PDB file of N, CA and C in Angstrom:
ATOM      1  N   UNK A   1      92.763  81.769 106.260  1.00 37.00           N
ATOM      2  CA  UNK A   1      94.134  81.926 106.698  1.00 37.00           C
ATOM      3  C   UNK A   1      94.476  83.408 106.714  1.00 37.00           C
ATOM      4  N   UNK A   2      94.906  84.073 107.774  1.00 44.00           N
ATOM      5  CA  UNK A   2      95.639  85.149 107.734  1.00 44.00           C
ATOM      6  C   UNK A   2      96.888  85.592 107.431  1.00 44.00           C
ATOM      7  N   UNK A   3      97.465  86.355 106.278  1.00 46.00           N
ATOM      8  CA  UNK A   3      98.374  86.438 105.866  1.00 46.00           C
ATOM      9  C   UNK A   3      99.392  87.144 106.885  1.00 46.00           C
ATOM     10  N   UNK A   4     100.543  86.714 107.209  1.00 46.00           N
ATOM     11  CA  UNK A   4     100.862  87.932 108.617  1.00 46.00           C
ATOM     12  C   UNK A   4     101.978  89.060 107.499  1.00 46.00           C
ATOM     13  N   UNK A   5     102.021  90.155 108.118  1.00 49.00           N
ATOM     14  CA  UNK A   5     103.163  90.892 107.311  1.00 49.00           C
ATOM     15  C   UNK A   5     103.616  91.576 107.862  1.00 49.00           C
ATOM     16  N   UNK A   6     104.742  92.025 107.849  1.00 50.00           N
ATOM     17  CA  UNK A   6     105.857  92.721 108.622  1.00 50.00           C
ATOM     18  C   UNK A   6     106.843  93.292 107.679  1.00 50.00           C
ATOM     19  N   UNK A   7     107.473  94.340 108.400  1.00 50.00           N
ATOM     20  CA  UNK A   7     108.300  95.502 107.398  1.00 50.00           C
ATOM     21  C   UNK A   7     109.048  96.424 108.234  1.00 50.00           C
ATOM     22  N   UNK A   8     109.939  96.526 107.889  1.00 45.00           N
ATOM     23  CA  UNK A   8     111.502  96.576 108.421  1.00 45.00           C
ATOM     24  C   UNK A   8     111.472  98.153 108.322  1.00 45.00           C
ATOM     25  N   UNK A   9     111.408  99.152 109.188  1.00 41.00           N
ATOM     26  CA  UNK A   9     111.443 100.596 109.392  1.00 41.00           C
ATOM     27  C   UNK A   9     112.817 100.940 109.996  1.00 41.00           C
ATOM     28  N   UNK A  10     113.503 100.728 110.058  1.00 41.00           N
ATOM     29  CA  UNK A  10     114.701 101.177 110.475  1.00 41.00           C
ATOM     30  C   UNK A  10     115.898 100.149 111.232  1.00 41.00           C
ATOM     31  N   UNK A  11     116.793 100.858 111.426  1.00 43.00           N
ATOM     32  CA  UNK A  11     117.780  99.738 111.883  1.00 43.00           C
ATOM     33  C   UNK A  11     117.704  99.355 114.183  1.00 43.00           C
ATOM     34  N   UNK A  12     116.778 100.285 114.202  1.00 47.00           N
ATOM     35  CA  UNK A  12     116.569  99.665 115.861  1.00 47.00           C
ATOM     36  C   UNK A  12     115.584  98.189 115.678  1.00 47.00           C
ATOM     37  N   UNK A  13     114.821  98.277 114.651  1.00 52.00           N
ATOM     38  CA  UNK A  13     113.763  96.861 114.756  1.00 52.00           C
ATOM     39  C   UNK A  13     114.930  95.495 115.274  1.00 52.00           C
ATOM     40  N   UNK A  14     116.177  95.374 115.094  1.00 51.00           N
ATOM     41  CA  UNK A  14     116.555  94.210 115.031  1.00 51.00           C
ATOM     42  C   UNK A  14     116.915  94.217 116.825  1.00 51.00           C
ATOM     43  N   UNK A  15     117.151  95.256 117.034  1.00 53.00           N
ATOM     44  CA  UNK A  15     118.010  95.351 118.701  1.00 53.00           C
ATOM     45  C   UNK A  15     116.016  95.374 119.399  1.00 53.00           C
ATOM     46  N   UNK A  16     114.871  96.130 118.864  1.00 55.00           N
ATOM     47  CA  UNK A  16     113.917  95.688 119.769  1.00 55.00           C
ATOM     48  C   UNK A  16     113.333  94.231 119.839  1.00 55.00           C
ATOM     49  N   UNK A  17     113.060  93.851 119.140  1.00 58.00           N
ATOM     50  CA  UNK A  17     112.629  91.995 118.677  1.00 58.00           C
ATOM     51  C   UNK A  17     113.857  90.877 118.802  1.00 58.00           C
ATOM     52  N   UNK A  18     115.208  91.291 118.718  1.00 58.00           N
ATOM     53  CA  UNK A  18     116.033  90.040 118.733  1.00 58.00           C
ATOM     54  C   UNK A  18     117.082  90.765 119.268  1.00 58.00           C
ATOM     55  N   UNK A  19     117.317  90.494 120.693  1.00 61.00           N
ATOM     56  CA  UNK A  19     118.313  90.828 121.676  1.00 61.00           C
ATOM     57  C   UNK A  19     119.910  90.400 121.079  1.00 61.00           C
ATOM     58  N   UNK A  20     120.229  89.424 120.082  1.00 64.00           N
ATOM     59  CA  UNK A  20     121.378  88.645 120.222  1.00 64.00           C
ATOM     60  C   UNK A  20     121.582  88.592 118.680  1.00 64.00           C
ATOM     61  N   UNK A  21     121.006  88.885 117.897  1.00 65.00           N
ATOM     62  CA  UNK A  21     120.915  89.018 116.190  1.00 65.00           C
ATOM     63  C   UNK A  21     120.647  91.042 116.200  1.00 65.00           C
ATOM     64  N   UNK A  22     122.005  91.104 115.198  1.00 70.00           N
ATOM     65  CA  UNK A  22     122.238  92.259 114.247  1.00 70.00           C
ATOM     66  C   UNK A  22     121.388  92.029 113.213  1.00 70.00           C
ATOM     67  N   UNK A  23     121.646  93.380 112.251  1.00 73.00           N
ATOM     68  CA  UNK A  23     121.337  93.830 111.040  1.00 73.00           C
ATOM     69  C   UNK A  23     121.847  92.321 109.838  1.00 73.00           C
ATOM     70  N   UNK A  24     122.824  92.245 110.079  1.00 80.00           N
ATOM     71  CA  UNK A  24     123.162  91.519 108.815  1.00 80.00           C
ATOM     72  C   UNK A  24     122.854  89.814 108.833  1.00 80.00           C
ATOM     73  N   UNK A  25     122.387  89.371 110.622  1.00 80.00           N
ATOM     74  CA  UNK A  25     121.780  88.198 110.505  1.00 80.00           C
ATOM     75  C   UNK A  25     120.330  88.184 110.079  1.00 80.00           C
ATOM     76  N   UNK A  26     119.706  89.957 110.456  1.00 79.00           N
ATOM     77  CA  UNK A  26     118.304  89.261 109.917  1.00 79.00           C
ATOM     78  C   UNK A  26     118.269  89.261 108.386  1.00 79.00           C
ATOM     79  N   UNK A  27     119.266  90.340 107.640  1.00 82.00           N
ATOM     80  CA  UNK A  27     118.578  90.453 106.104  1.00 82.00           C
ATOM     81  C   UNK A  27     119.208  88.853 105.989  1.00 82.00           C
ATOM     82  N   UNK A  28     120.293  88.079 106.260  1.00 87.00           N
ATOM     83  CA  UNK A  28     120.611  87.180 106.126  1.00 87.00           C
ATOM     84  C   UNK A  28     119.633  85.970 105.870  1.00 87.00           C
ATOM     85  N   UNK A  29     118.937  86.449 106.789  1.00 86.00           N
ATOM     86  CA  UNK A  29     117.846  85.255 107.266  1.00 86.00           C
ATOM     87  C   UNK A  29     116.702  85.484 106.252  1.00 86.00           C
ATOM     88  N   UNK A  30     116.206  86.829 106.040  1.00 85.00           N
ATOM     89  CA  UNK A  30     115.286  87.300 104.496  1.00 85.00           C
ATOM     90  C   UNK A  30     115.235  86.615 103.491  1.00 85.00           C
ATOM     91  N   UNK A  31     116.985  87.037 103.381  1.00 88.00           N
ATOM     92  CA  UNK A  31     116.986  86.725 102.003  1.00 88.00           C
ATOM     93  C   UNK A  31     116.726  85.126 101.856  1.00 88.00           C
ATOM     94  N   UNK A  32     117.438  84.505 102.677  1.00 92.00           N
ATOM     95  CA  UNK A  32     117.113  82.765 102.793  1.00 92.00           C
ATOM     96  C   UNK A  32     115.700  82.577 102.563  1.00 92.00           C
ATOM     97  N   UNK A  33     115.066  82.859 103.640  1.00 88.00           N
ATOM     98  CA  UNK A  33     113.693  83.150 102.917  1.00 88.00           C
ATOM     99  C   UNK A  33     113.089  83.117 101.946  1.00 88.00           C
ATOM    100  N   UNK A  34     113.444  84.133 101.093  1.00 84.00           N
ATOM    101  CA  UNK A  34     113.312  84.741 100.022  1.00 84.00           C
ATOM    102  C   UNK A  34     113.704  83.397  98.658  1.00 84.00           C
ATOM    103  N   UNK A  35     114.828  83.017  99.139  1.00 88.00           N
ATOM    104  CA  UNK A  35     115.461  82.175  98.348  1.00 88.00           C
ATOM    105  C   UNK A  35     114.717  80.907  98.082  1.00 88.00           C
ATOM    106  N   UNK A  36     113.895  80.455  99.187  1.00 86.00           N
ATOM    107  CA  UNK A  36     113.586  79.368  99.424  1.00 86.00           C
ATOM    108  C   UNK A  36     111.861  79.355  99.104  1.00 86.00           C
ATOM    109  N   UNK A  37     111.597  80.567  98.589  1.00 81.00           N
ATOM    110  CA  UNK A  37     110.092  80.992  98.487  1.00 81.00           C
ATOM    111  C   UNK A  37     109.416  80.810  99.744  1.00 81.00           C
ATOM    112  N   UNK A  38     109.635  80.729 100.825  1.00 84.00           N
ATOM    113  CA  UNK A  38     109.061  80.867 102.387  1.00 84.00           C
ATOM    114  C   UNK A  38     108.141  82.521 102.168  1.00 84.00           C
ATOM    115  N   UNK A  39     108.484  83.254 101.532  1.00 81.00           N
ATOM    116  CA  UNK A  39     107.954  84.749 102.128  1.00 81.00           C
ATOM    117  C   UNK A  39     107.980  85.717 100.709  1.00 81.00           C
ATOM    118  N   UNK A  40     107.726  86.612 100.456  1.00 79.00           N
ATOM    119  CA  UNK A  40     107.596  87.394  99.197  1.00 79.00           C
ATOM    120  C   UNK A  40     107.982  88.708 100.282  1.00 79.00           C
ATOM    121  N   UNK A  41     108.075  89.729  98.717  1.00 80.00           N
ATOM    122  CA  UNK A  41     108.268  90.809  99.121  1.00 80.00           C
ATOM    123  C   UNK A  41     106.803  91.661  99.040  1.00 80.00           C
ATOM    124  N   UNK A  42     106.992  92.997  99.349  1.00 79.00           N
ATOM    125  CA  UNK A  42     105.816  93.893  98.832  1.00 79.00           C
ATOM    126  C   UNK A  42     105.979  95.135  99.090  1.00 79.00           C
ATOM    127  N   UNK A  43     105.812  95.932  97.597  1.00 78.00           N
ATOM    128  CA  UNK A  43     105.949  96.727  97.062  1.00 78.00           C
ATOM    129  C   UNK A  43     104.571  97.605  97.631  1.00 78.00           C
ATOM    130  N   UNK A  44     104.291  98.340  98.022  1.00 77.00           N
ATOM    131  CA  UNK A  44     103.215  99.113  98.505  1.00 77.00           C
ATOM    132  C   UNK A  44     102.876 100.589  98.240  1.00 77.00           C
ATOM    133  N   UNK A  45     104.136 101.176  97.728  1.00 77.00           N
ATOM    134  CA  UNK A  45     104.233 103.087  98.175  1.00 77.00           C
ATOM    135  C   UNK A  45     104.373 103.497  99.199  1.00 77.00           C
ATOM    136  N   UNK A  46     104.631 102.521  99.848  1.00 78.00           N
ATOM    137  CA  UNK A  46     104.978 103.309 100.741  1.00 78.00           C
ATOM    138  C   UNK A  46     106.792 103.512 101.673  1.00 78.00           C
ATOM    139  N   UNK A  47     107.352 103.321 100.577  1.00 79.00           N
ATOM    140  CA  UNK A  47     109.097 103.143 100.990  1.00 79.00           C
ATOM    141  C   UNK A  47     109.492 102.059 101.613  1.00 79.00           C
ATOM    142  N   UNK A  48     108.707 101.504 102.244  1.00 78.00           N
ATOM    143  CA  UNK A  48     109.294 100.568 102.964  1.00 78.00           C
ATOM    144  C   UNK A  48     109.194  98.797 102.676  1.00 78.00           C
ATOM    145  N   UNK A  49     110.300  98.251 102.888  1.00 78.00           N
ATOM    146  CA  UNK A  49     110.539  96.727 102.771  1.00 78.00           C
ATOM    147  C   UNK A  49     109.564  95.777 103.261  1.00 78.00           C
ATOM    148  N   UNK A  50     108.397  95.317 102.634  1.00 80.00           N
ATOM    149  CA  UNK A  50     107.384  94.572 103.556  1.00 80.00           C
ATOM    150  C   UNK A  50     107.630  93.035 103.447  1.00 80.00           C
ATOM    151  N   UNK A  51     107.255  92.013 104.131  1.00 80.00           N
ATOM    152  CA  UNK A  51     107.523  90.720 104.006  1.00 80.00           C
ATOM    153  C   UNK A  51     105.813  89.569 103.829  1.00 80.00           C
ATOM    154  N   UNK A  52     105.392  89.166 103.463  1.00 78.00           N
ATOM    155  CA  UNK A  52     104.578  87.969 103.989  1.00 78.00           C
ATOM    156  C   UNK A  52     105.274  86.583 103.749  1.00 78.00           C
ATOM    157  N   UNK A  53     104.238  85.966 104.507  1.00 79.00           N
ATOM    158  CA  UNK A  53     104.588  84.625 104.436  1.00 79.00           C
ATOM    159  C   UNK A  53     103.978  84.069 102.766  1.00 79.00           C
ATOM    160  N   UNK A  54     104.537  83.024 102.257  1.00 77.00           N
ATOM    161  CA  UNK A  54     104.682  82.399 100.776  1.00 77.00           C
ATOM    162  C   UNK A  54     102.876  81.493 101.183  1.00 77.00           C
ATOM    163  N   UNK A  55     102.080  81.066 100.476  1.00 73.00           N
ATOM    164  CA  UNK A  55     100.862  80.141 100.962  1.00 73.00           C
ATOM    165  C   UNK A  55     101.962  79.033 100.340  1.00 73.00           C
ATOM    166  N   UNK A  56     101.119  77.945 100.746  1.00 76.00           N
ATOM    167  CA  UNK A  56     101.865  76.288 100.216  1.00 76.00           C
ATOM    168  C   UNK A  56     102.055  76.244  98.853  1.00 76.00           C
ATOM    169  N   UNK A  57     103.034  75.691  98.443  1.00 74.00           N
ATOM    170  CA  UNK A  57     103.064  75.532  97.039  1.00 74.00           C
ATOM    171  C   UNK A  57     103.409  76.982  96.432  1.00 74.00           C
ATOM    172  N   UNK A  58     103.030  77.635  97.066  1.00 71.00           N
ATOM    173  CA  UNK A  58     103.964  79.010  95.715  1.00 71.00           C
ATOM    174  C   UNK A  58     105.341  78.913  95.184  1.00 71.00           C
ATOM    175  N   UNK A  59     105.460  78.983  94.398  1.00 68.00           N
ATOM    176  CA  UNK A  59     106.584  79.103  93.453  1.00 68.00           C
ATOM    177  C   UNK A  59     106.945  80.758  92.986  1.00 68.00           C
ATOM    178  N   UNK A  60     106.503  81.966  93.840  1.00 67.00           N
ATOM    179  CA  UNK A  60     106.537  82.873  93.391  1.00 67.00           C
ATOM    180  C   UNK A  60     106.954  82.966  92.144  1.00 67.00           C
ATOM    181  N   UNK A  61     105.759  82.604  90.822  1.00 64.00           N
ATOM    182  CA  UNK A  61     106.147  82.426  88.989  1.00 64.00           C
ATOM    183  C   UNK A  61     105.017  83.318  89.059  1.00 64.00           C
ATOM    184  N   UNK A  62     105.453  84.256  88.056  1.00 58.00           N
ATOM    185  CA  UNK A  62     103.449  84.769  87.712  1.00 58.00           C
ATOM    186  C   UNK A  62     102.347  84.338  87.884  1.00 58.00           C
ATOM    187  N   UNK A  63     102.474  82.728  88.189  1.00 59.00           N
ATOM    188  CA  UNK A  63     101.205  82.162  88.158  1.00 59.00           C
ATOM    189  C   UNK A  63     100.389  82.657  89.375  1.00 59.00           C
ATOM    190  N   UNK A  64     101.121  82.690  90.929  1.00 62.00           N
ATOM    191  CA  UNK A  64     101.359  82.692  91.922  1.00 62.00           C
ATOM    192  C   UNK A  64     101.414  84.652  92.208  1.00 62.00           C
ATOM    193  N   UNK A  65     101.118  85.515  91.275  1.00 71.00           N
ATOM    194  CA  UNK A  65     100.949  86.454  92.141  1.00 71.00           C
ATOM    195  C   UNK A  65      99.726  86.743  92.395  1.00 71.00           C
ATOM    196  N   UNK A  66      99.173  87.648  93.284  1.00 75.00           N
ATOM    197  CA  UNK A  66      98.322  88.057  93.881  1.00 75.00           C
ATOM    198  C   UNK A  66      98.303  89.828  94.418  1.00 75.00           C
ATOM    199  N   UNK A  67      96.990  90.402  94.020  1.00 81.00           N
ATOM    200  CA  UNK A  67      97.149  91.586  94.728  1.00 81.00           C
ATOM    201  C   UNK A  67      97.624  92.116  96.423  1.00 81.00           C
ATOM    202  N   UNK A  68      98.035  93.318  96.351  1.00 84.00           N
ATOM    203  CA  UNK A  68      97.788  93.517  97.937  1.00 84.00           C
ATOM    204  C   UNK A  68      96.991  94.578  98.146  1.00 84.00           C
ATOM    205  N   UNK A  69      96.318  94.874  99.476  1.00 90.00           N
ATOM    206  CA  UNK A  69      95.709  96.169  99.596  1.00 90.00           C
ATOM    207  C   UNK A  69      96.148  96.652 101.037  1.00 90.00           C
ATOM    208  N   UNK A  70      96.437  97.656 100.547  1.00 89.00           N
ATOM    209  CA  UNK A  70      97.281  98.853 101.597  1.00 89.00           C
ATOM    210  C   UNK A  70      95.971  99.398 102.270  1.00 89.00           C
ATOM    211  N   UNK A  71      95.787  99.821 103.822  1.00 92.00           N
ATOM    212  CA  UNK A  71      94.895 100.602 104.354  1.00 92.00           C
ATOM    213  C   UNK A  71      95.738 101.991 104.922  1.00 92.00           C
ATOM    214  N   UNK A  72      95.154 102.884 103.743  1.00 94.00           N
ATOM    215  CA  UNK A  72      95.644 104.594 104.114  1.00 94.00           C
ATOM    216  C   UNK A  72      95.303 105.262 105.411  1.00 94.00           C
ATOM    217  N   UNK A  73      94.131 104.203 106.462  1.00 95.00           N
ATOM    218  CA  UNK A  73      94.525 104.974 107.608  1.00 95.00           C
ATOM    219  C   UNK A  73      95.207 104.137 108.463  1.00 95.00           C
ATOM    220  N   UNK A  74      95.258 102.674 108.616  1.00 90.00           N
ATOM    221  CA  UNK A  74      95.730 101.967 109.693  1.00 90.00           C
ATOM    222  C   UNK A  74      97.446 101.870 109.150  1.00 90.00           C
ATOM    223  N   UNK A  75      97.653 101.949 107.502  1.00 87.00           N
ATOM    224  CA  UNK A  75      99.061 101.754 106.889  1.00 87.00           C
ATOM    225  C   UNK A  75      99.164 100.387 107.044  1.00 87.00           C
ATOM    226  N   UNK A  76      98.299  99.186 107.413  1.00 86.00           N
ATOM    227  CA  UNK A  76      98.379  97.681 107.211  1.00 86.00           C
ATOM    228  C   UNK A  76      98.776  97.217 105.743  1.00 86.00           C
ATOM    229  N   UNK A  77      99.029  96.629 105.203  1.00 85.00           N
ATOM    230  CA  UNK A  77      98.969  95.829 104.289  1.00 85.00           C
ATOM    231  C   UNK A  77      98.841  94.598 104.112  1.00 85.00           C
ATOM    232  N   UNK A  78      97.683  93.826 103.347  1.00 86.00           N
ATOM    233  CA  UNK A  78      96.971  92.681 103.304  1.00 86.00           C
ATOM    234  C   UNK A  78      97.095  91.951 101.860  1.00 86.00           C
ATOM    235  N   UNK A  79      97.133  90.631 101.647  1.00 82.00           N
ATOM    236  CA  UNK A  79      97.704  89.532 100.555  1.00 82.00           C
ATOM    237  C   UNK A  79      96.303  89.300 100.539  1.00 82.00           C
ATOM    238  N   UNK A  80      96.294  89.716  99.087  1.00 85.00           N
ATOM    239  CA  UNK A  80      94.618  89.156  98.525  1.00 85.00           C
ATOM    240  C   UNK A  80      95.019  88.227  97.561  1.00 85.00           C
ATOM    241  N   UNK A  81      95.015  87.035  97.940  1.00 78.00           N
ATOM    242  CA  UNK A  81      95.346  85.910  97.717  1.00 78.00           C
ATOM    243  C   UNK A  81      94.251  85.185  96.495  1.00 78.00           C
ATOM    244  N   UNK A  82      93.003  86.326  96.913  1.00 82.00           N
ATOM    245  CA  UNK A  82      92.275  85.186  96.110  1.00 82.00           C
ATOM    246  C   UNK A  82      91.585  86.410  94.771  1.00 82.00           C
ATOM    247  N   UNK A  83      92.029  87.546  94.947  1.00 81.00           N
ATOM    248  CA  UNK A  83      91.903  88.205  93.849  1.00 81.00           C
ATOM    249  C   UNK A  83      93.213  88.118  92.569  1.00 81.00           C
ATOM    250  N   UNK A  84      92.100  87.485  91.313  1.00 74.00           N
ATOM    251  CA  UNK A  84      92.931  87.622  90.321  1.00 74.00           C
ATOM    252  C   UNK A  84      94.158  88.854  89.487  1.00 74.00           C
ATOM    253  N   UNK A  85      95.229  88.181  89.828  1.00 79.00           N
ATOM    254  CA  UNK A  85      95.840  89.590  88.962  1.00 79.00           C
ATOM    255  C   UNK A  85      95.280  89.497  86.931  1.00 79.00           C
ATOM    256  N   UNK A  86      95.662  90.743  86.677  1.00 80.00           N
ATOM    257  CA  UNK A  86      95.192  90.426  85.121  1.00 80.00           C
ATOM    258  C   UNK A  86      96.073  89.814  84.545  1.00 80.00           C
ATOM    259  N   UNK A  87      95.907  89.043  83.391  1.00 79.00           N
ATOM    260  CA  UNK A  87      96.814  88.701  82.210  1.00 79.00           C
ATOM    261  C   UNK A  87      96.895  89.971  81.275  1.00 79.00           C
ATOM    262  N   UNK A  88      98.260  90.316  81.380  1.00 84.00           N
ATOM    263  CA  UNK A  88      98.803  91.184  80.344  1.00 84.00           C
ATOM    264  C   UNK A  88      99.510  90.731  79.168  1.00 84.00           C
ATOM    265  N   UNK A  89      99.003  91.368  77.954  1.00 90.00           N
ATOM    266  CA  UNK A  89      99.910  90.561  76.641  1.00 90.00           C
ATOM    267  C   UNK A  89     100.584  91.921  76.769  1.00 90.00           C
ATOM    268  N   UNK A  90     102.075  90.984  76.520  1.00 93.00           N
ATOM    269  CA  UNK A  90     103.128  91.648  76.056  1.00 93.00           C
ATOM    270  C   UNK A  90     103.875  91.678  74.598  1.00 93.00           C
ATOM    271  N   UNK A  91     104.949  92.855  74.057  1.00 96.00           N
ATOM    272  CA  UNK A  91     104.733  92.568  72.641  1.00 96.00           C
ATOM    273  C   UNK A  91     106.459  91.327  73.001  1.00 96.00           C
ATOM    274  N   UNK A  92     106.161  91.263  71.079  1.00 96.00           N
ATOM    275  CA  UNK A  92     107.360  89.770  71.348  1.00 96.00           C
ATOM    276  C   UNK A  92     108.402  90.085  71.656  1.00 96.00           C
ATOM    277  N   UNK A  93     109.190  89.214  72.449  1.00 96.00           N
ATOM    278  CA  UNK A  93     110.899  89.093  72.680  1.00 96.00           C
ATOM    279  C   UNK A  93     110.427  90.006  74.445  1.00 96.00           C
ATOM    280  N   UNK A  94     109.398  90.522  74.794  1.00 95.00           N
ATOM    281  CA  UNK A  94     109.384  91.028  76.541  1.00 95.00           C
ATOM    282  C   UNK A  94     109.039  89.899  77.008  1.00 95.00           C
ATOM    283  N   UNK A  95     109.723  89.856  78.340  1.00 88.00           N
ATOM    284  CA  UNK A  95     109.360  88.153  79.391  1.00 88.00           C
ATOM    285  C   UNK A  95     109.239  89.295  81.017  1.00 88.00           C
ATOM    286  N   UNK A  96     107.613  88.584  81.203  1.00 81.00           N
ATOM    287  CA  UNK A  96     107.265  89.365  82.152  1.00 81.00           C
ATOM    288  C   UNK A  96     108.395  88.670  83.414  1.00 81.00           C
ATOM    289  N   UNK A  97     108.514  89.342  84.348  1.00 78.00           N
ATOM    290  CA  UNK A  97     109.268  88.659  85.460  1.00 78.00           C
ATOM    291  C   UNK A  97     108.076  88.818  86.995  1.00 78.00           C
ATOM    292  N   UNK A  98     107.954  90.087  86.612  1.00 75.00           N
ATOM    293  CA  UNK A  98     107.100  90.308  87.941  1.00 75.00           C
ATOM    294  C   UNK A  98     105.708  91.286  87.703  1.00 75.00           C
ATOM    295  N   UNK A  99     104.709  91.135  88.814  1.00 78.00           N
ATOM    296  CA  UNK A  99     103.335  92.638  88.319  1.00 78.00           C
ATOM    297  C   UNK A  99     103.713  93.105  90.195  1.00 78.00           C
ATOM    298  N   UNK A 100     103.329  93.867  90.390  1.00 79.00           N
ATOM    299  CA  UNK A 100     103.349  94.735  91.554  1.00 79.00           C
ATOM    300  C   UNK A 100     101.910  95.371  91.391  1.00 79.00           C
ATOM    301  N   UNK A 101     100.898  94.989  91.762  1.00 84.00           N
ATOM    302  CA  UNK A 101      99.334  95.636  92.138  1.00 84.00           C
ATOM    303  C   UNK A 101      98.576  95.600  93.187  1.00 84.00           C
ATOM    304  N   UNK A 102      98.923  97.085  93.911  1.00 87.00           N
ATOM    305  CA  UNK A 102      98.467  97.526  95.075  1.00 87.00           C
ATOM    306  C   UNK A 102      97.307  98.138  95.057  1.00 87.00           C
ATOM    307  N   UNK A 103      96.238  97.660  95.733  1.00 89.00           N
ATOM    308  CA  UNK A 103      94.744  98.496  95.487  1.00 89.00           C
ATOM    309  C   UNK A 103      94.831  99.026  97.282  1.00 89.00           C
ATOM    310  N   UNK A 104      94.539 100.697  97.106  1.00 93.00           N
ATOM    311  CA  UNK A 104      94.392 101.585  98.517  1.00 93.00           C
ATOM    312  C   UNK A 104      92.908 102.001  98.398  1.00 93.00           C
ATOM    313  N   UNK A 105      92.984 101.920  99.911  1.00 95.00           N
ATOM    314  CA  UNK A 105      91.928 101.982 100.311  1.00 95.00           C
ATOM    315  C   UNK A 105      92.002 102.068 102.033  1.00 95.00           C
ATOM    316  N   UNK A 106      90.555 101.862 102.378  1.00 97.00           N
ATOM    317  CA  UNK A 106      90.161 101.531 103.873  1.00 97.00           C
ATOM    318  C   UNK A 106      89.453 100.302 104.147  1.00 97.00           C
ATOM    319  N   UNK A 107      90.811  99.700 104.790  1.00 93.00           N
ATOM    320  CA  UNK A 107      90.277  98.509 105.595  1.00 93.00           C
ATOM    321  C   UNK A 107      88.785  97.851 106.123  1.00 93.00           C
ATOM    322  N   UNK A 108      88.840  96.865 106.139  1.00 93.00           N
ATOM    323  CA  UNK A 108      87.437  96.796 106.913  1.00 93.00           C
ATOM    324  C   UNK A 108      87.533  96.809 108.869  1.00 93.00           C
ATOM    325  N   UNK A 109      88.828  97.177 109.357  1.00 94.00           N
ATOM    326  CA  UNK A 109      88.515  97.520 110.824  1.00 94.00           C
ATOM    327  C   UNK A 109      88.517  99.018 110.321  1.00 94.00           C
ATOM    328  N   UNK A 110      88.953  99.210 109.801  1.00 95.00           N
ATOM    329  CA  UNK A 110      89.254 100.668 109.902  1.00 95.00           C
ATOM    330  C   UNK A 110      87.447 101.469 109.385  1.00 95.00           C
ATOM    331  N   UNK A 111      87.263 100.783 108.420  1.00 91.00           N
ATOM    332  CA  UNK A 111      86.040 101.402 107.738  1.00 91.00           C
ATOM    333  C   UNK A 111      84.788 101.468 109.351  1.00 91.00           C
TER     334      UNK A 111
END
């Protein structure tokens, strides 16, 4: 399965892709998204808001995260779905909420 991902660079993306939807119907529509675990976010370094699609059954819970890997020349970013994130012990009374682990590199079109 290919993960698709997309990321929001400025405020013309909504007037080039959706003739009849503003700014505030698409974050509208995100966040629903978001709400509904349809899509995750991703954190990359690189400033910008990225989206994928959720696989079946995610519950975005720790159980459910997964690395991503950024390509420093194409700037893609890819859901490695099947690489383990680590288990981190934390000390008592911390409750993890989220991990953010981006591995950079070069792609394999790019390589």
């Amino acid at each position: 399965m290919k993960t698709i991902v997309f990321c929001l660079i400025d405020t013309a993306i909504p007037a080039i892709f959706f003739d009849r939807a503003d700014n505030t119907t698409l974050f509208r529509t995100l966040k629903t998204f978001l709400k509904y675990k349809l899509i995750h976010t991703i954190e990359d370094g690189t400033g910008l808001i990225k989206y994928a699609l959720c696989q079946e059954g995610c519950t975005c819970s720790p159980e459910d995260l997964h690395s991503h890997f950024h390509c420093t020349q194409c700037k893609q970013t890819f859901c490695l779905t099947d690489t383990v994130v680590p288990v981190v012990s934390l000390p008592k009374n911390f409750h993890l909420q989220e991990i953010n682990l981006v591995l950079k590199g070069i792609c394999d079109t790019c390589s």
